[in-house]
Amino acid sequence: MNYRLRDSSTKKKSRKVPLIILAAVVLALVATRVFAPAFSSRAIAAIFAPIMRSGDTLARDAAASGDALKSKSDLIAENAELKSELQAAQDELAVSRDLETENGELRDLLGLVRATKETPALVLSKPPLSPYDSLVIEIGSQYQVAAGDRVYADGDILLGEVAEADGPTAKVRLYSNAGTEIDAVIERTGVPQKVVGAGGGNFSIKAPKEVDVKAGDVLVVPSLGRKVLGVVKQVDSEPTDAFQQVLIKSPVNIFQLKWVTIESGDTP
Amino acid sequence: MTRAASRIILDGFILASLLYLPWWITALAAAAGCFLFESFFEAVAFGFIADCLYGVPGRFGGTTFEGTLAASVILGLSLYLRPHLRYYK
């Protein structure tokens, strides 16, 4: 009895077709990201930004509906607590205004002019939504936000800089993005150090053992008006190693960011 | 539920997770899709959308297509492995 030989070449060819299609699709998409990154980002952001905004609104509505179920005694206690917090904030604000006025007068005396504009922006997405350690904020090029503008939390905590602002939203590259380097100074000693991003609002420094650094030290960026970058959390060193590993954390929790401030224009 | 319906539901879930859930849930769902369904090219599209939405230059020489490449590697692996695995025969 004769059996027909199996035609393996046709089978192999049919297996290769999806792989060829995949290669073509990937090449086309990568080429789009390389040669027209702004176009692709703008188009996708235009489609998805309204959905991201609606998600934020839904989350706030859900939180508000939870408040409606609170008991009366809880509300009274919360009201008293908020009143005391408000009083404390008003006191701090009064001191801050005095300092601001004094700062302005001193700047006038020295002839320094502040040529920056600060714009608050709502955070639409933050880590761990993306593996990139980036933020998406709800204002873009229509608010004169441009690539390179600095981004702060709570006024003076440096987070990163605007990477792309070509559409209705802007993307912020956090300085804690793994591998990103920034020059900072240990505020207590004035020793300059190269700080490297370690992801998730963390940084690290590999410094010689002779460098005086301890937990609680604040790192500032002198080129940006002594803005705070992070606080030293831990210093690790081996007896046999000439270097010490310094672990730094941003004072704000980037996973809970709601608002940031964009500083546009020249830094004084 | 038909296979097409479950595929559409998974697509919807991945799209929603891309916008509201941590990235590793999206990655796991896309990887599952690659091995559960034939020629799950949507995974590459989702990777591309993630890159366009969140991608900023940083690691790997400043590339902003990590999601597209990761999805295509997983899909390529599934396309290669599926004919060789007894589970799919």
CSV table of C-alpha atoms in Angstrom, one decimal, chain A:
chain,number,residue,atom,x,y,z
A,1,MET,CA,0.0,0.0,0.0
A,2,ASN,CA,1.3,3.4,-0.9
A,3,TYR,CA,0.8,6.4,1.4
A,4,ARG,CA,1.0,10.0,0.2
A,5,LEU,CA,4.0,11.9,1.5
A,6,ARG,CA,3.1,14.7,3.8
A,7,ASP,CA,3.7,18.1,2.2
A,8,SER,CA,5.5,19.9,5.0
A,9,SER,CA,6.6,22.9,2.9
A,10,THR,CA,3.0,24.2,2.6
A,11,LYS,CA,2.5,23.8,6.3
A,12,LYS,CA,5.7,25.7,7.1
A,13,LYS,CA,4.7,28.4,4.7
A,14,SER,CA,1.3,28.9,6.3
A,15,ARG,CA,3.1,29.1,9.7
A,16,LYS,CA,5.4,31.8,8.5
A,17,VAL,CA,2.6,34.1,7.2
A,18,PRO,CA,1.4,35.4,10.6
A,19,LEU,CA,5.1,36.0,11.6
A,20,ILE,CA,5.7,38.0,8.4
A,21,ILE,CA,2.5,40.0,9.1
A,22,LEU,CA,3.7,40.6,12.7
A,23,ALA,CA,7.1,41.8,11.5
A,24,ALA,CA,5.5,44.2,9.0
A,25,VAL,CA,3.0,45.6,11.6
A,26,VAL,CA,5.8,46.1,14.2
A,27,LEU,CA,8.1,47.8,11.7
A,28,ALA,CA,5.3,50.2,10.7
A,29,LEU,CA,4.4,51.0,14.3
A,30,VAL,CA,8.0,51.5,15.4
A,31,ALA,CA,8.7,53.7,12.3
A,32,THR,CA,5.7,55.8,13.3
A,33,ARG,CA,7.1,56.2,16.9
A,34,VAL,CA,10.6,57.0,15.5
A,35,PHE,CA,9.7,59.4,12.6
A,36,ALA,CA,6.4,60.9,13.8
A,37,PRO,CA,6.3,60.6,17.6
A,38,ALA,CA,4.3,63.8,18.1
A,39,PHE,CA,1.7,62.9,15.5
A,40,SER,CA,1.0,59.4,16.9
A,41,SER,CA,1.0,60.7,20.6
A,42,ARG,CA,-1.4,63.6,19.6
A,43,ALA,CA,-3.8,61.3,17.7
A,44,ILE,CA,-3.9,58.7,20.5
A,45,ALA,CA,-4.2,61.4,23.3
A,46,ALA,CA,-7.1,63.0,21.4
A,47,ILE,CA,-9.0,59.8,21.5
A,48,PHE,CA,-8.2,58.6,25.0
A,49,ALA,CA,-7.8,61.9,27.0
A,50,PRO,CA,-11.6,62.3,27.4
A,51,ILE,CA,-12.0,58.7,28.6
A,52,MET,CA,-9.2,59.2,31.1
A,53,ARG,CA,-10.8,62.4,32.4
A,54,SER,CA,-14.2,60.7,32.7
A,55,GLY,CA,-12.5,58.0,34.8
A,56,ASP,CA,-11.1,60.6,37.2
A,57,THR,CA,-14.6,62.2,37.5
A,58,LEU,CA,-16.2,58.8,38.1
A,59,ALA,CA,-13.7,58.1,40.9
A,60,ARG,CA,-14.4,61.5,42.5
A,61,ASP,CA,-18.2,60.9,42.2
A,62,ALA,CA,-17.9,57.5,43.8
A,63,ALA,CA,-15.9,58.9,46.7
A,64,ALA,CA,-18.5,61.7,47.1
A,65,SER,CA,-21.4,59.2,47.2
A,66,GLY,CA,-19.5,57.3,50.0
A,67,ASP,CA,-19.5,60.5,52.0
A,68,ALA,CA,-23.3,60.6,51.9
A,69,LEU,CA,-23.5,57.5,54.0
A,70,LYS,CA,-21.4,58.8,56.9
A,71,SER,CA,-23.0,59.2,60.3
A,72,LYS,CA,-23.8,62.7,61.9
A,73,SER,CA,-21.3,62.3,64.7
A,74,ASP,CA,-18.5,61.4,62.2
A,75,LEU,CA,-19.4,64.5,60.2
A,76,ILE,CA,-19.3,66.8,63.3
A,77,ALA,CA,-15.9,65.4,64.3
A,78,GLU,CA,-14.6,65.7,60.8
A,79,ASN,CA,-15.9,69.3,60.6
A,80,ALA,CA,-14.1,70.2,63.8
A,81,GLU,CA,-10.9,68.6,62.5
A,82,LEU,CA,-11.1,70.4,59.2
A,83,LYS,CA,-11.8,73.8,60.9
A,84,SER,CA,-8.6,73.4,63.0
A,85,GLU,CA,-6.7,72.4,59.9
A,86,LEU,CA,-8.0,75.4,58.1
A,87,GLN,CA,-6.9,77.7,60.9
A,88,ALA,CA,-3.4,76.2,60.8
A,89,ALA,CA,-3.2,76.6,57.1
A,90,GLN,CA,-4.4,80.2,57.3
A,91,ASP,CA,-1.6,80.9,59.9
A,92,GLU,CA,1.0,79.3,57.6
A,93,LEU,CA,-0.3,81.2,54.6
A,94,ALA,CA,0.0,84.5,56.5
A,95,VAL,CA,3.7,83.7,57.3
A,96,SER,CA,4.3,82.5,53.7
A,97,ARG,CA,2.8,85.8,52.3
A,98,ASP,CA,5.1,87.8,54.6
A,99,LEU,CA,8.1,85.8,53.3
A,100,GLU,CA,7.0,86.2,49.7
A,101,THR,CA,6.7,90.0,50.1
A,102,GLU,CA,10.1,90.1,51.7
A,103,ASN,CA,11.6,87.8,49.0
A,104,GLY,CA,10.1,90.1,46.3
A,105,GLU,CA,11.6,93.2,48.0
A,106,LEU,CA,15.0,91.6,48.2
A,107,ARG,CA,14.8,90.5,44.6
A,108,ASP,CA,14.0,94.0,43.6
A,109,LEU,CA,17.0,95.2,45.6
A,110,LEU,CA,19.3,92.8,43.8
A,111,GLY,CA,17.7,93.4,40.4
A,112,LEU,CA,16.5,89.8,39.9
A,113,VAL,CA,13.4,89.4,37.8
A,114,ARG,CA,11.2,86.3,38.1
A,115,ALA,CA,10.2,85.5,34.5
A,116,THR,CA,8.4,82.2,35.1
A,117,LYS,CA,4.8,81.3,34.9
A,118,GLU,CA,3.3,78.6,37.2
A,119,THR,CA,0.3,76.6,35.9
A,120,PRO,CA,-1.5,74.0,38.0
A,121,ALA,CA,-2.5,70.8,36.2
A,122,LEU,CA,-4.6,67.8,37.0
A,123,VAL,CA,-2.8,64.4,36.9
A,124,LEU,CA,-4.7,62.0,34.6
A,125,SER,CA,-2.4,59.1,34.9
A,126,LYS,CA,0.5,58.2,37.2
A,127,PRO,CA,2.6,55.2,38.0
A,128,PRO,CA,2.0,52.2,38.2
A,129,LEU,CA,-0.4,52.7,35.3
A,130,SER,CA,2.5,52.8,32.9
A,131,PRO,CA,5.9,51.1,33.2
A,132,TYR,CA,7.6,54.3,32.0
A,133,ASP,CA,7.5,56.2,35.3
A,134,SER,CA,5.7,59.1,33.6
A,135,LEU,CA,2.7,61.3,34.3
A,136,VAL,CA,0.0,62.4,31.9
A,137,ILE,CA,-1.4,65.8,32.8
A,138,GLU,CA,-4.6,67.3,31.5
A,139,ILE,CA,-3.0,70.5,30.0
A,140,GLY,CA,-1.0,70.6,26.9
A,141,SER,CA,0.3,73.0,24.2
A,142,GLN,CA,-2.9,75.1,24.4
A,143,TYR,CA,-1.7,76.4,27.8
A,144,GLN,CA,1.8,77.2,26.4
A,145,VAL,CA,3.3,74.3,28.2
A,146,ALA,CA,6.3,73.2,26.3
A,147,ALA,CA,8.9,70.3,26.4
A,148,GLY,CA,11.5,71.0,29.1
A,149,ASP,CA,9.2,72.9,31.5
A,150,ARG,CA,9.8,71.8,35.1
A,151,VAL,CA,7.1,70.0,37.1
A,152,TYR,CA,6.7,70.4,40.8
A,153,ALA,CA,4.5,68.9,43.5
A,154,ASP,CA,3.4,71.0,46.5
A,155,GLY,CA,5.1,74.1,45.0
A,156,ASP,CA,8.7,73.3,45.6
A,157,ILE,CA,9.2,69.5,45.3
A,158,LEU,CA,10.9,68.8,42.0
A,159,LEU,CA,9.3,65.9,40.1
A,160,GLY,CA,10.5,66.0,36.6
A,161,GLU,CA,10.1,67.8,33.3
A,162,VAL,CA,7.6,68.0,30.4
A,163,ALA,CA,8.7,65.5,27.7
A,164,GLU,CA,5.9,66.0,25.2
A,165,ALA,CA,3.2,68.7,25.0
A,166,ASP,CA,1.8,68.5,21.5
A,167,GLY,CA,-1.8,67.7,22.1
A,168,PRO,CA,-4.6,68.1,24.6
A,169,THR,CA,-2.5,66.5,27.3
A,170,ALA,CA,1.2,66.5,28.2
A,171,LYS,CA,3.6,63.8,29.2
A,172,VAL,CA,5.9,64.4,32.2
A,173,ARG,CA,9.2,62.4,32.5
A,174,LEU,CA,9.9,61.9,36.2
A,175,TYR,CA,13.4,62.4,37.3
A,176,SER,CA,13.0,59.1,39.2
A,177,ASN,CA,12.7,57.3,35.9
A,178,ALA,CA,15.3,54.5,36.0
A,179,GLY,CA,18.6,55.7,34.7
A,180,THR,CA,17.8,59.4,34.6
A,181,GLU,CA,20.7,61.5,36.1
A,182,ILE,CA,20.4,64.9,37.8
A,183,ASP,CA,22.9,67.1,39.7
A,184,ALA,CA,21.9,67.8,43.3
A,185,VAL,CA,23.4,69.0,46.5
A,186,ILE,CA,23.2,67.6,50.0
A,187,GLU,CA,21.7,70.6,51.7
A,188,ARG,CA,23.3,70.1,55.2
A,189,THR,CA,26.9,69.8,53.9
A,190,GLY,CA,26.7,71.4,50.4
A,191,VAL,CA,28.4,68.4,48.8
A,192,PRO,CA,27.3,68.1,45.1
A,193,GLN,CA,26.3,64.6,43.9
A,194,LYS,CA,25.0,63.0,40.8
A,195,VAL,CA,21.6,61.5,41.6
A,196,VAL,CA,20.3,58.6,39.5
A,197,GLY,CA,16.6,57.7,39.2
A,198,ALA,CA,15.6,54.3,40.5
A,199,GLY,CA,11.9,54.3,39.6
A,200,GLY,CA,8.7,54.9,41.6
A,201,GLY,CA,9.9,58.2,43.2
A,202,ASN,CA,13.2,56.7,44.3
A,203,PHE,CA,16.7,57.8,43.6
A,204,SER,CA,20.2,56.5,44.5
A,205,ILE,CA,23.7,57.9,44.8
A,206,LYS,CA,26.9,55.9,44.8
A,207,ALA,CA,29.2,58.1,46.8
A,208,PRO,CA,32.7,57.6,48.3
A,209,LYS,CA,32.6,56.6,52.0
A,210,GLU,CA,34.2,59.9,53.0
A,211,VAL,CA,31.1,61.8,51.9
A,212,ASP,CA,29.2,62.9,55.0
A,213,VAL,CA,25.6,61.8,54.4
A,214,LYS,CA,23.0,60.3,56.8
A,215,ALA,CA,19.3,59.4,56.8
A,216,GLY,CA,17.1,62.5,56.9
A,217,ASP,CA,19.4,64.7,54.8
A,218,VAL,CA,17.6,66.7,52.1
A,219,LEU,CA,18.8,66.9,48.5
A,220,VAL,CA,18.2,70.1,46.7
A,221,VAL,CA,18.8,71.2,43.1
A,222,PRO,CA,20.7,74.5,43.3
A,223,SER,CA,20.3,75.4,39.6
A,224,LEU,CA,16.6,75.5,40.1
A,225,GLY,CA,16.4,77.8,43.2
A,226,ARG,CA,17.2,75.1,45.7
A,227,LYS,CA,14.1,73.0,44.9
A,228,VAL,CA,13.8,69.8,46.9
A,229,LEU,CA,14.5,66.6,45.1
A,230,GLY,CA,14.3,64.0,47.8
A,231,VAL,CA,15.2,62.9,51.4
A,232,VAL,CA,17.8,60.3,52.3
A,233,LYS,CA,16.1,57.2,53.7
A,234,GLN,CA,19.0,54.8,54.0
A,235,VAL,CA,22.8,54.6,53.7
A,236,ASP,CA,24.3,51.2,52.9
A,237,SER,CA,28.0,50.4,53.0
A,238,GLU,CA,30.1,47.2,53.1
A,239,PRO,CA,33.3,47.2,55.1
A,240,THR,CA,35.2,46.0,52.0
A,241,ASP,CA,33.7,48.6,49.6
A,242,ALA,CA,35.1,52.1,49.1
A,243,PHE,CA,31.7,53.4,48.2
A,244,GLN,CA,28.4,53.8,50.0
A,245,GLN,CA,25.0,53.3,48.4
A,246,VAL,CA,22.6,56.1,49.4
A,247,LEU,CA,18.9,55.5,48.9
A,248,ILE,CA,16.7,58.6,48.4
A,249,LYS,CA,12.9,59.0,48.3
A,250,SER,CA,10.8,61.9,47.0
A,251,PRO,CA,8.9,63.7,49.8
A,252,VAL,CA,5.7,63.2,47.9
A,253,ASN,CA,4.1,59.8,47.1
A,254,ILE,CA,4.0,59.8,43.3
A,255,PHE,CA,1.4,57.1,43.3
A,256,GLN,CA,-1.1,59.4,45.0
A,257,LEU,CA,-0.4,62.6,43.1
A,258,LYS,CA,-3.5,64.6,42.1
A,259,TRP,CA,-2.2,68.0,41.1
A,260,VAL,CA,1.2,69.3,39.9
A,261,THR,CA,2.5,72.7,39.0
A,262,ILE,CA,4.2,73.4,35.7
A,263,GLU,CA,6.8,76.1,35.7
A,264,SER,CA,7.2,77.7,32.2
A,265,GLY,CA,9.7,80.2,31.1
A,266,ASP,CA,13.2,81.1,32.3
A,267,THR,CA,14.3,80.0,35.8
A,268,PRO,CA,15.5,82.9,37.9
